[in-house]
Coordinates of C-alpha atoms in Angstrom, one line a residue:
M9 CA -0.1 -0.1 0.0
S10 CA 1.4 3.2 -1.1
Q11 CA 1.7 6.1 1.6
T12 CA -0.3 9.2 1.1
P13 CA 2.0 12.2 0.7
K14 CA 2.1 14.7 3.5
Q15 CA 0.0 17.8 2.8
P16 CA 1.5 21.3 3.0
A17 CA -0.5 21.8 6.1
D18 CA 1.4 19.1 7.8
R19 CA 4.7 20.7 7.3
P20 CA 6.3 22.7 10.3
V21 CA 5.9 26.5 10.0
P22 CA 9.1 28.1 8.9
T23 CA 10.8 30.3 11.4
S24 CA 13.3 33.2 11.1
A25 CA 16.0 30.7 12.2
D26 CA 15.2 28.6 9.2
V27 CA 15.5 31.7 7.0
A28 CA 18.7 32.4 8.5
R29 CA 20.3 29.2 7.8
L30 CA 19.3 29.2 4.4
A31 CA 20.4 32.8 3.7
G32 CA 23.8 32.3 5.7
V33 CA 23.0 35.1 8.1
S34 CA 22.0 35.8 11.7
R35 CA 18.6 35.9 13.0
A36 CA 18.9 39.5 13.8
T37 CA 19.8 40.2 10.2
V38 CA 16.7 38.5 9.1
S39 CA 14.7 40.6 11.5
Y40 CA 16.2 43.9 10.3
V41 CA 15.7 42.9 6.6
L42 CA 12.1 41.8 6.9
N43 CA 11.0 44.4 9.2
N44 CA 12.7 47.1 6.9
T45 CA 14.8 48.4 9.9
S46 CA 16.6 51.6 8.7
A47 CA 18.7 51.9 11.8
V48 CA 21.1 49.3 10.7
R49 CA 23.1 49.3 7.5
I50 CA 22.8 46.1 5.5
S51 CA 24.0 45.5 2.1
E52 CA 21.7 45.1 -0.8
P53 CA 23.0 41.7 -1.7
T54 CA 22.3 40.5 1.8
R55 CA 18.8 41.9 1.7
V56 CA 18.1 40.2 -1.7
R57 CA 19.5 36.9 -0.2
V58 CA 17.3 37.1 2.9
R59 CA 14.2 38.0 1.0
A60 CA 14.8 35.3 -1.4
A61 CA 15.2 32.6 1.4
A62 CA 12.0 33.9 3.1
E63 CA 10.2 33.5 -0.1
E64 CA 11.5 30.0 -0.9
L65 CA 10.5 28.8 2.7
G66 CA 7.1 30.6 2.7
Y67 CA 8.3 32.5 5.8
V68 CA 6.0 35.5 6.8
P69 CA 7.0 37.3 10.1
H70 CA 4.6 37.1 13.0
A71 CA 2.6 40.3 13.4
A72 CA 1.7 39.7 17.2
A73 CA 5.4 38.8 17.9
R74 CA 6.6 41.9 16.1
S75 CA 4.1 43.9 17.9
L76 CA 5.3 42.6 21.5
R77 CA 8.8 43.6 20.6
A78 CA 7.8 47.0 19.6
G79 CA 5.3 47.7 22.4
H80 CA 2.5 48.5 19.7
T81 CA 0.9 47.1 16.5
R82 CA 1.4 48.9 13.2
I83 CA -2.2 48.7 12.4
V84 CA -4.0 51.7 11.1
L85 CA -7.6 51.2 11.4
L86 CA -9.9 52.9 8.8
P87 CA -13.8 52.4 9.2
T88 CA -15.2 51.4 6.1
A89 CA -17.4 53.7 4.3
H90 CA -21.1 52.5 4.3
I91 CA -22.3 55.4 2.0
P92 CA -21.5 56.3 -1.6
V93 CA -18.9 58.7 -1.1
G94 CA -18.0 59.2 -4.7
P95 CA -14.8 58.8 -7.0
L96 CA -13.0 61.8 -5.7
Y97 CA -13.1 60.7 -2.2
S98 CA -12.4 57.0 -3.1
R99 CA -9.4 58.1 -4.9
F100 CA -8.3 60.0 -1.7
F101 CA -8.7 57.1 0.4
N102 CA -7.0 54.6 -2.0
E103 CA -4.0 56.9 -2.1
L104 CA -4.0 57.2 1.6
Q105 CA -3.8 53.4 2.0
W106 CA -0.9 53.1 -0.6
E107 CA 1.1 55.7 1.4
L108 CA 0.4 54.3 4.7
R109 CA 1.7 50.9 3.3
R110 CA 4.7 52.7 1.9
L111 CA 5.4 53.9 5.5
D112 CA 5.2 50.2 6.7
Y113 CA 1.8 50.3 8.4
T114 CA -1.0 47.6 8.1
V115 CA -4.3 49.2 7.0
V116 CA -7.3 47.5 8.3
Q117 CA -10.8 48.4 7.2
Y118 CA -13.3 48.0 9.7
G119 CA -17.0 47.4 8.9
S120 CA -18.9 49.6 11.6
L121 CA -22.4 49.7 10.1
G122 CA -25.0 49.9 12.8
L123 CA -22.4 50.8 15.7
G124 CA -22.9 53.7 17.7
A125 CA -20.1 56.0 18.3
D126 CA -18.7 54.5 21.7
E127 CA -19.7 50.9 20.4
A128 CA -17.6 51.6 17.5
A129 CA -14.5 52.9 19.6
R130 CA -14.7 49.7 21.8
A131 CA -14.8 47.4 18.7
W132 CA -11.9 49.2 17.2
A133 CA -10.0 49.1 20.3
E134 CA -10.2 45.5 20.5
L135 CA -7.6 45.3 17.7
R136 CA -5.1 47.4 19.4
P137 CA -4.5 49.7 16.4
V138 CA -1.6 52.2 16.7
A139 CA -3.8 54.8 14.8
V140 CA -7.5 55.3 13.8
V141 CA -8.5 57.5 11.1
S142 CA -12.3 58.1 11.4
L143 CA -14.0 59.1 8.3
G144 CA -16.8 60.9 9.9
E145 CA -19.6 58.6 9.5
I146 CA -19.4 57.6 13.0
E147 CA -19.0 60.6 15.3
L148 CA -16.4 59.9 17.7
T149 CA -17.1 61.2 21.4
P150 CA -14.2 62.5 23.6
Q151 CA -15.0 59.3 25.7
G152 CA -14.2 57.1 22.7
V153 CA -11.1 58.9 22.1
R154 CA -9.8 58.3 25.5
L155 CA -10.6 54.5 25.2
L156 CA -8.7 54.1 22.0
K157 CA -5.8 56.0 23.5
R158 CA -6.0 53.8 26.8
S159 CA -6.0 50.9 24.4
G160 CA -2.7 51.8 22.6
A161 CA -3.7 54.0 19.9
R162 CA -1.0 56.7 19.6
A163 CA -2.9 58.6 16.9
V164 CA -6.7 59.4 16.7
I165 CA -7.7 61.4 13.8
T166 CA -11.1 62.5 12.7
L167 CA -12.4 63.7 9.2
G168 CA -15.3 66.0 9.6
P169 CA -16.7 69.5 10.3
Q170 CA -16.2 69.4 14.1
R171 CA -13.3 68.8 16.2
V172 CA -13.3 66.1 19.1
E173 CA -11.5 66.6 22.3
G174 CA -8.3 64.8 22.3
A175 CA -8.3 63.9 18.5
H176 CA -6.4 65.6 15.7
A177 CA -9.0 67.1 13.3
L178 CA -8.9 67.1 9.5
V179 CA -11.8 69.4 8.7
M180 CA -13.5 68.8 5.3
D181 CA -15.9 71.8 5.3
Q182 CA -18.6 71.0 2.9
R183 CA -20.1 74.3 3.0
E184 CA -17.6 76.0 0.9
I185 CA -18.8 73.7 -2.1
G186 CA -22.3 74.9 -1.8
E187 CA -21.2 78.4 -1.2
S188 CA -19.0 78.4 -4.3
A189 CA -21.8 76.8 -6.4
V190 CA -24.4 79.4 -5.6
A191 CA -22.0 82.2 -5.8
H192 CA -21.4 81.3 -9.4
L193 CA -25.1 81.0 -10.2
R194 CA -25.7 84.3 -8.8
E195 CA -22.9 85.9 -11.0
R196 CA -24.7 84.2 -13.8
G197 CA -27.9 86.2 -13.0
R198 CA -29.7 83.2 -11.5
R199 CA -32.1 84.2 -8.6
R200 CA -34.3 80.9 -7.9
I201 CA -31.8 78.3 -7.3
G202 CA -32.7 74.7 -6.3
V203 CA -30.3 72.7 -4.2
L204 CA -30.4 68.8 -4.7
I205 CA -30.6 66.9 -1.5
P206 CA -30.0 63.2 -2.3
E207 CA -32.5 60.7 -0.9
E208 CA -29.9 58.0 -0.4
P209 CA -29.2 57.6 3.5
G210 CA -26.1 58.8 4.9
L211 CA -25.3 61.5 2.3
E212 CA -26.6 64.1 4.8
L213 CA -23.2 64.1 6.2
F214 CA -22.2 66.1 2.9
S215 CA -25.5 67.5 1.8
K216 CA -26.6 69.4 4.9
P217 CA -23.3 71.5 5.1
R218 CA -23.5 72.1 1.3
L219 CA -27.0 73.3 1.6
A220 CA -26.0 75.5 4.6
G221 CA -23.2 77.0 2.3
A222 CA -25.6 77.6 -0.5
R223 CA -27.8 79.4 1.9
K224 CA -24.8 81.5 3.1
A225 CA -24.1 82.6 -0.4
A226 CA -27.6 83.8 -1.0
H227 CA -28.0 85.5 2.4
G228 CA -28.7 89.1 2.0
T229 CA -29.2 89.0 -1.8
D230 CA -32.5 88.6 -3.9
A231 CA -31.6 85.0 -4.6
V232 CA -33.9 82.3 -3.1
I233 CA -32.6 78.9 -2.2
E234 CA -35.1 75.9 -2.6
P235 CA -34.0 72.3 -1.6
V236 CA -35.3 69.7 -3.9
T237 CA -34.9 65.9 -3.2
M238 CA -33.9 63.3 -5.7
A239 CA -32.8 59.6 -5.5
Y240 CA -29.9 58.4 -7.6
T241 CA -32.3 56.7 -10.3
E242 CA -33.5 57.5 -13.8
E243 CA -37.1 57.4 -12.3
S244 CA -36.5 59.9 -9.6
A245 CA -34.8 62.2 -12.0
A246 CA -37.5 62.1 -14.4
E247 CA -40.3 62.7 -11.7
L248 CA -38.3 65.7 -10.6
A249 CA -37.8 67.1 -14.0
G250 CA -41.6 66.5 -14.8
R251 CA -42.4 69.2 -12.2
W252 CA -39.4 71.5 -12.8
R253 CA -41.5 74.2 -14.4
E254 CA -44.0 74.1 -11.4
L255 CA -41.1 74.8 -9.1
G256 CA -40.3 77.9 -11.1
L257 CA -36.2 77.4 -10.5
D258 CA -34.0 79.0 -13.1
A259 CA -30.9 77.0 -11.8
V260 CA -29.8 74.1 -9.7
F261 CA -26.7 73.0 -7.6
A262 CA -27.2 69.3 -8.1
Y263 CA -25.0 68.1 -5.0
N264 CA -22.3 66.4 -7.1
D265 CA -21.4 65.7 -10.8
E266 CA -23.1 62.4 -10.8
Y267 CA -26.5 63.5 -9.7
A268 CA -26.0 66.7 -11.8
M269 CA -25.4 64.5 -15.0
L270 CA -28.5 62.4 -14.1
L271 CA -30.8 65.5 -13.5
M272 CA -29.5 67.3 -16.6
R273 CA -30.3 64.5 -18.9
A274 CA -33.7 64.1 -17.4
L275 CA -34.3 67.9 -17.8
Q276 CA -33.3 67.7 -21.4
D277 CA -35.6 64.8 -21.9
A278 CA -38.4 67.0 -20.6
D279 CA -37.6 69.7 -23.2
I280 CA -36.0 72.1 -20.6
D281 CA -33.3 73.8 -22.2
V282 CA -29.9 73.9 -20.3
P283 CA -28.6 76.5 -19.7
R284 CA -31.0 79.0 -21.3
E285 CA -34.0 77.9 -19.1
T286 CA -32.3 76.2 -16.2
A287 CA -28.5 76.4 -15.4
V288 CA -26.9 73.2 -13.7
I289 CA -23.8 73.0 -11.7
G290 CA -22.3 69.9 -10.0
A291 CA -19.2 69.3 -7.7
D292 CA -16.2 67.0 -7.9
D293 CA -14.9 68.1 -11.4
L294 CA -15.3 64.3 -12.8
L295 CA -13.9 63.8 -16.4
L296 CA -17.2 62.5 -17.6
G297 CA -18.7 66.0 -16.9
R298 CA -16.4 67.6 -19.6
L299 CA -17.5 64.9 -22.3
L300 CA -21.4 66.0 -22.1
R301 CA -23.0 68.5 -24.2
P302 CA -23.5 71.1 -22.7
R303 CA -20.3 70.5 -20.7
L304 CA -21.2 70.4 -17.1
S305 CA -20.0 73.3 -14.8
T306 CA -18.8 72.0 -11.7
V307 CA -17.0 73.0 -8.3
H308 CA -13.4 71.7 -8.2
V309 CA -12.6 70.4 -4.8
E310 CA -9.0 70.8 -3.8
M311 CA -8.1 68.0 -1.4
V312 CA -4.7 67.6 0.3
T313 CA -3.0 64.4 -0.9
G314 CA -3.3 60.9 0.8
R315 CA 0.5 61.2 1.2
H316 CA 0.0 64.4 3.3
L317 CA -2.5 62.6 5.6
A318 CA -0.4 59.3 5.8
E319 CA 2.7 61.4 7.0
L320 CA 0.4 63.2 9.5
V321 CA -0.6 59.7 10.9
D322 CA 3.2 58.6 11.1
R323 CA 4.4 61.9 12.6
V324 CA 1.6 61.6 15.4
V325 CA 2.4 58.0 15.9
R326 CA 5.9 58.9 16.7
D327 CA 5.1 61.8 19.0
P328 CA 1.8 61.0 20.5
E329 CA 2.1 63.5 23.2
G330 CA 1.9 66.6 20.9
T331 CA -1.0 68.9 21.2
P332 CA -4.0 67.9 18.8
E333 CA -3.7 69.9 15.7
R334 CA -6.4 71.0 13.2
H335 CA -5.7 70.8 9.5
D336 CA -8.1 72.0 6.7
L337 CA -8.4 69.2 4.2
M338 CA -10.1 70.8 1.2
G339 CA -10.9 74.0 -0.6
A340 CA -13.6 74.8 -3.3
R341 CA -13.8 76.9 -6.4
A342 CA -16.3 77.0 -9.2
L343 CA -15.5 75.9 -12.7
P344 CA -17.8 77.5 -15.3
R345 CA -18.6 75.7 -18.2
E346 CA -21.4 75.5 -20.7
S347 CA -24.4 74.1 -18.6
S348 CA -24.4 77.3 -16.6

């Protein structure tokens, strides 16, 4: 009877000692190379030999052991977005993750849907992250920040309109977007201006301050701001376009470029001339908006790079006792095109 060959799962887990023997170096050298330690000078041929040996053996450093040696993990926790944030913000967060990885952090995305603020903080703390970058969908409380720091988080950074005691604040002032859009429409002579509010849940994090900014731009003038709601579907856009003339609006800030493109097509299908009868402006400056006819006016959102935020995370991790800072993350300016 032939013997059944052992499966890979039966093989012993390779250790750093195995890598050291195969590469002909010390275990300390293996540790320096695989942990990207910059404090010790190691020749490039040695680095190549160690990495080749680790790959041949299938060796992977043990994250828990590494954390015990360092006194903290290298995990940066990003709560996953549970609302459609759009291409602009998706690109920003992708860049942030690439840059954190470049700085030798492990990015963990955490699904926090349905958790309250303090519940979320407790759940995040269980992973013992060295940093948390909260994207604003869950509004951290001072108590939650303290809990995270007691659990080992050296950096707690929030993105949103409000500062939280104990946390570094990256302020994304959405009001500036609405203010820029309406200021442009007023300059074009528009006076009855609709501001589109998406019906999709969760987007009020962006739509409410954009509406506030629109009202600020109209305050003290003869312009009238009229909120209008629409879901991101052809049916909802067609329904809104069908009663557009009843609303008596001569312009619309349509929340962002995606909603603006959907609504503009519905207005055209309803024989409403854009821009002669109704001016349309979006936000985010997506490439597709420039390919439409008429070309879509938009608000260009100037955000700091993901690299800037990753470097801030790294700096705060290295100096956790520093005073919490406030950084403006974005600015906005209107880009007039044919639709307005």
